[in-house]
Coordinates of C-alpha atoms and ligand atoms in Angstrom, one line a residue:
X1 CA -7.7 -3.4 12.9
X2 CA -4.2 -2.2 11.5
X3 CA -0.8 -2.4 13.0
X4 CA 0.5 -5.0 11.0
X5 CA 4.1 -5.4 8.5
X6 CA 3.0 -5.9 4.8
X7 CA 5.7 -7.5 2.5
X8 CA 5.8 -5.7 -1.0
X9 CA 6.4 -9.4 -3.1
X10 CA 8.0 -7.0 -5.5
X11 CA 8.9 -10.1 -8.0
X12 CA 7.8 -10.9 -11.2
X13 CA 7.0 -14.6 -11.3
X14 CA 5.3 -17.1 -9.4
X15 CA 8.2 -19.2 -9.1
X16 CA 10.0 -16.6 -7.3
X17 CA 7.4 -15.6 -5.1
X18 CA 6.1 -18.8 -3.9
X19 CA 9.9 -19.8 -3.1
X20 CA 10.2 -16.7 -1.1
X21 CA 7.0 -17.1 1.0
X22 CA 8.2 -20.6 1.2
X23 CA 10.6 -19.4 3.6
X24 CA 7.9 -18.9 5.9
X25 CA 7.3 -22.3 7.0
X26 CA 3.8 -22.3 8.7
X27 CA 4.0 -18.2 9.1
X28 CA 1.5 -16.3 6.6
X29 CA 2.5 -13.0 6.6
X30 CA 0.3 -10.1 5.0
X31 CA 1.6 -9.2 1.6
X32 CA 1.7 -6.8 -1.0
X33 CA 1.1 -7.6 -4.4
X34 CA 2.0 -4.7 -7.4
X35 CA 1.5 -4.7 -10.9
X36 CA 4.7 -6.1 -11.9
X37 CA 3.9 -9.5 -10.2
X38 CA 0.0 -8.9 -11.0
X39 CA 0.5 -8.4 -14.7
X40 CA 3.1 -10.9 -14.9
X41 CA 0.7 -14.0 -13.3
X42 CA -3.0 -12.3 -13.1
X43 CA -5.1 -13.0 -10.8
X44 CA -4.6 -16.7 -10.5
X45 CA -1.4 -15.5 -8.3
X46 CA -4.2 -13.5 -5.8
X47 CA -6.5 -16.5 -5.8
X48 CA -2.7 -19.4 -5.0
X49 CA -2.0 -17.0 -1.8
X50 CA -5.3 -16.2 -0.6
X51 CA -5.7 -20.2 -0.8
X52 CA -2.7 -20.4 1.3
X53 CA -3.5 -18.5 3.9
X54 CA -2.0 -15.0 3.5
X55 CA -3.9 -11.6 3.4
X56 CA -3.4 -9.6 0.5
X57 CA -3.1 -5.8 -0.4
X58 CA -4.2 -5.6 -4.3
X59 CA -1.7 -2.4 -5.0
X60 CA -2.9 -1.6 -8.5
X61 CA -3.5 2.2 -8.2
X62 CA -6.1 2.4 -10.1
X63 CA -7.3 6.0 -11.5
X64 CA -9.6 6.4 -14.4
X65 CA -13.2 7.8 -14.9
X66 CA -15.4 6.6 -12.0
X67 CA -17.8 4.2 -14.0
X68 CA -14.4 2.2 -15.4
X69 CA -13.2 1.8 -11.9
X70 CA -16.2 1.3 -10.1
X71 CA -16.8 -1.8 -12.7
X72 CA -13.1 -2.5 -12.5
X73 CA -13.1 -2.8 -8.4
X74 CA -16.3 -5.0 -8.7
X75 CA -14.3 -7.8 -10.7
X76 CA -11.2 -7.2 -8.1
X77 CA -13.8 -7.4 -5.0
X78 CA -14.7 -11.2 -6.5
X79 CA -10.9 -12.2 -5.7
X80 CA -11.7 -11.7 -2.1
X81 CA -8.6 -9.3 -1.0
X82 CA -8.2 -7.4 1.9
X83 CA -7.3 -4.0 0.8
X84 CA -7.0 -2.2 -2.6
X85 CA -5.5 1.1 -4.2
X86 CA -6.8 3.8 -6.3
X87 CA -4.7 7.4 -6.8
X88 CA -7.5 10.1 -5.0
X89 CA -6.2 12.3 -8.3
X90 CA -9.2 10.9 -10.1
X91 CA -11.6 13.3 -7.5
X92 CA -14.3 12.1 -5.2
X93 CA -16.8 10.9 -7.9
X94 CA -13.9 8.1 -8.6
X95 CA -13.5 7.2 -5.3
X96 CA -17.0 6.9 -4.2
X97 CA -17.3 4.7 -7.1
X98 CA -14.8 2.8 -6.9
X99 CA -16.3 2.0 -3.0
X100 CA -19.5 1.3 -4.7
X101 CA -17.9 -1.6 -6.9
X102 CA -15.6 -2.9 -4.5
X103 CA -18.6 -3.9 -2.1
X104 CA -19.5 -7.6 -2.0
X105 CA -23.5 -8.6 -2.4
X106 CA -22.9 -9.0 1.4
X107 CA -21.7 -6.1 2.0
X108 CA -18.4 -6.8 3.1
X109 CA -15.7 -5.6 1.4
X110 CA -11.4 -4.7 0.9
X111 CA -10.1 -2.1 3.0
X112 CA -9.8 1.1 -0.2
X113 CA -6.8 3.0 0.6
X114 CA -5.7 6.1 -1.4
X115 CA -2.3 7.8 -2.8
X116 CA -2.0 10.5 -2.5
X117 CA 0.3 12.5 -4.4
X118 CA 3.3 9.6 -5.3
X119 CA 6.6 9.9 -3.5
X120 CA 8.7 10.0 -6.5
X121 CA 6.8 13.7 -8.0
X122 CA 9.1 16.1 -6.9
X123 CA 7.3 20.2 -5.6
X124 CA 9.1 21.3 -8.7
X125 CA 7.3 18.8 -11.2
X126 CA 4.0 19.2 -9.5
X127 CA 4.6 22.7 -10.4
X128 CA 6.1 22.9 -13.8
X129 CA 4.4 19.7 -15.5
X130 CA 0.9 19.1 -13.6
X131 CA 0.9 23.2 -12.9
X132 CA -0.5 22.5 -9.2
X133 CA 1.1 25.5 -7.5
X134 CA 0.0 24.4 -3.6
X135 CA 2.8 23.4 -2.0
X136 CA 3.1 19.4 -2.1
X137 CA 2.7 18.3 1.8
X138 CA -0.8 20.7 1.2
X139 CA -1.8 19.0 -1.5
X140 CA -1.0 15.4 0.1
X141 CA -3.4 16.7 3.1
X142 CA -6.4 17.6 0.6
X143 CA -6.2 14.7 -1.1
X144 CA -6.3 12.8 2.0
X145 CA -8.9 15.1 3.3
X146 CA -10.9 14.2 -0.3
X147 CA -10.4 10.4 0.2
X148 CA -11.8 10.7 3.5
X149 CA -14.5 12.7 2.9
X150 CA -15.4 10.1 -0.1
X151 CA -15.7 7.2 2.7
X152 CA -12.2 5.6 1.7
X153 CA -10.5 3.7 4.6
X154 CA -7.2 5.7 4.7
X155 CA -4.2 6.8 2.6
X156 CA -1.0 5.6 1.4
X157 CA 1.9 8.0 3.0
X158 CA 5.6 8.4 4.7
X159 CA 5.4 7.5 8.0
X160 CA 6.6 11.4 8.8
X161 CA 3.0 12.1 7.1
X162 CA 1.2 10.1 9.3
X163 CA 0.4 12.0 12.6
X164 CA -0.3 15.3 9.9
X165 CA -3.2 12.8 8.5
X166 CA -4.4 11.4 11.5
X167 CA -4.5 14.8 13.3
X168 CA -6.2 16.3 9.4
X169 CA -8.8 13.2 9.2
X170 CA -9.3 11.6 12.2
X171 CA -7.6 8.6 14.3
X172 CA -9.5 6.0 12.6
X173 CA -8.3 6.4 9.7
X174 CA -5.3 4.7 8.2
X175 CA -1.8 5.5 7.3
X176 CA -0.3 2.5 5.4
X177 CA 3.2 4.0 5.6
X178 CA 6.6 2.7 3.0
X179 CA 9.9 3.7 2.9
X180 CA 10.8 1.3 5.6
X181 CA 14.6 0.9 6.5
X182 CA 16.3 -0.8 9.7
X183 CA 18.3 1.1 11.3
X184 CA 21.7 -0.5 9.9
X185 CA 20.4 -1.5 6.9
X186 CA 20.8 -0.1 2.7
X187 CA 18.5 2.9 1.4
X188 CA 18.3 1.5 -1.7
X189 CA 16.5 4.2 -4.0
X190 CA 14.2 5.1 -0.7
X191 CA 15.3 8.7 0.2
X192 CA 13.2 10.3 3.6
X193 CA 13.5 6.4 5.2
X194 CA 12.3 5.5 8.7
X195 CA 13.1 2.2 10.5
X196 CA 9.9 0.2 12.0
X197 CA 10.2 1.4 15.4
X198 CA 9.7 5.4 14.3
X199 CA 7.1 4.4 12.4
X200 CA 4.9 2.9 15.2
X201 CA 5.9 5.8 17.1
X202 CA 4.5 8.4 14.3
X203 CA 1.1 6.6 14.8
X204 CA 1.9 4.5 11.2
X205 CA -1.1 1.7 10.9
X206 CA 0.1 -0.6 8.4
X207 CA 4.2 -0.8 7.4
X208 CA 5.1 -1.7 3.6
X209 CA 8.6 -3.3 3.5
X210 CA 10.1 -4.4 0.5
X211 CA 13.7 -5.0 -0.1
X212 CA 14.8 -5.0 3.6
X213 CA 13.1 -7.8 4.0
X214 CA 13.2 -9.5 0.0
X215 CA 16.6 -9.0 -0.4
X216 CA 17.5 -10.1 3.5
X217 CA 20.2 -13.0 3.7
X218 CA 17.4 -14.4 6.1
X219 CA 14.2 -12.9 5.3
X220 CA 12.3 -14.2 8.1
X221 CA 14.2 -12.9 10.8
X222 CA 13.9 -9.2 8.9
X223 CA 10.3 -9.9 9.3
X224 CA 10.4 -10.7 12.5
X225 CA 12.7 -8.2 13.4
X226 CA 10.2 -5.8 11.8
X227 CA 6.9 -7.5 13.1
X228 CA 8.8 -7.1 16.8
X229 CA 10.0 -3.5 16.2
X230 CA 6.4 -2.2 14.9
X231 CA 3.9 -4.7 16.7
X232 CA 5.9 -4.9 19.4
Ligands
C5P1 O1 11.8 -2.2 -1.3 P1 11.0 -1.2 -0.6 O2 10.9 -1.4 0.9 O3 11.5 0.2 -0.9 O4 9.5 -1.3 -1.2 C1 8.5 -0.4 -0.9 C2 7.3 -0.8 -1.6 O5 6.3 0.3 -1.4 C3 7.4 -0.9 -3.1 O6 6.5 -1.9 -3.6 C4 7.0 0.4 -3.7 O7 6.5 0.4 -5.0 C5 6.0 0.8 -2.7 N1 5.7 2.3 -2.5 C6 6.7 3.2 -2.1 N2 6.4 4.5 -2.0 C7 5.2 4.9 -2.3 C8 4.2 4.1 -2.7 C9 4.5 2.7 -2.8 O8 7.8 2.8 -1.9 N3 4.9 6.2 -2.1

């Protein structure tokens, strides 16, 4: 399990997104798809790439009371998706309901991955607006800890995070790690950045790359380049 490039299909049509994975000719790489492209096409756009051949992270974050999202992930389990996303914010009892719905009649079901505290909340908001006075990398750990003490499969994180989870909530469980940049490439909006090869060296499970590879004048080859750099 793990060690794999996901592509964040950050788009918001179908159009656009089947001509990117297009591209691909005969490659099916695992991809990532949000709620902008979700809400734009619904789920008909999970069931079009599953048909072709791709795995699929469902990253819809969900977080609301834990009977809402355990009924919630039991209509996303029936689209057959590899991994899903809830926020560990909505405390254990969510989380352990949300595995509850998510597994199939057979018992299979998505890998459940949690975020933690979202990169974009600064110590100072968490402090001022949410009036959580731990300090933030703490409270990323305790969540993590939380998620994995409800029976989720791992956490969503920065790559520098990864080893601190690992070491926090055991080997086996995964760091699905963004804020991917190559080495010579454009930071975009993505500020603590790591290219593909520190990643697989900080013990990262699964990379999420978005524009390095979306916005590449050859997209495959960033793939690649990312797939050889990580996977090795
Ligand atoms: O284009 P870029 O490589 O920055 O895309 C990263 C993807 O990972 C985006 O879909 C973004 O929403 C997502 N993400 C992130 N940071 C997080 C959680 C998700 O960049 N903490």
């Amino acid at each position: 399990m793990g060690k794999d490039v996901i592509i964040a299909c950050d788009f918001n049509s179908k159009e656009e997104t089947l001509a990117f994975l297009d591209k691909f000719s005969g490659k099916k790489p695992y991809v990532k798809i949000g709620m902008e492209l979700f809400y734009a096409e619904g789920p008909a756009i999970v069931q079009e790439l599953k048909a072709r051949g791709h795995q699929i992270f469902l990253d819809l974050k969900l977080h609301d009371i834990p009977n809402t999202v355990k009924k919630a992930m039991a209509v996303l389990s029936r689209l057959d998706v590899d991994m899903v996303n809830l926020h560990a914010a909505g405390t254990r009892a969510m989380m352990e309901g949300a595995l509850e719905g998510v597994t199939r009649p057979d018992g299979s079901r998505p890998l459940v991955i949690a975020v933690t505290q979202l990169t974009s909340t600064s110590q100072e908001r968490m402090a001022e607006e949410l009036l959580i006075s731990a300090p933030l990398d703490e409270t990323v750990m305790h969540y993590a800890a939380n998620a994995a003490q409800a029976g989720l499969d791992g956490v969503v994180c920065a790559p520098l995070e990864a080893g601190k989870v690992h070491q926090r909530c055991g080997g086996s469980f995964l760091t699905v790690t963004p804020g991917i940049r190559f080495a010579d490439g454009e930071k975009g909006d993505q500020v603590r950045v790591t290219t593909p090869a520190q990643a697989k060296e900080l013990g990262s499970d699964y990379i999420v790359v978005g524009r390095p590879i979306t916005q590449a004048a050859d997209p495959v080859a960033a793939y690649q380049r990312c797939v050889e750099e990580f996977v090795g």
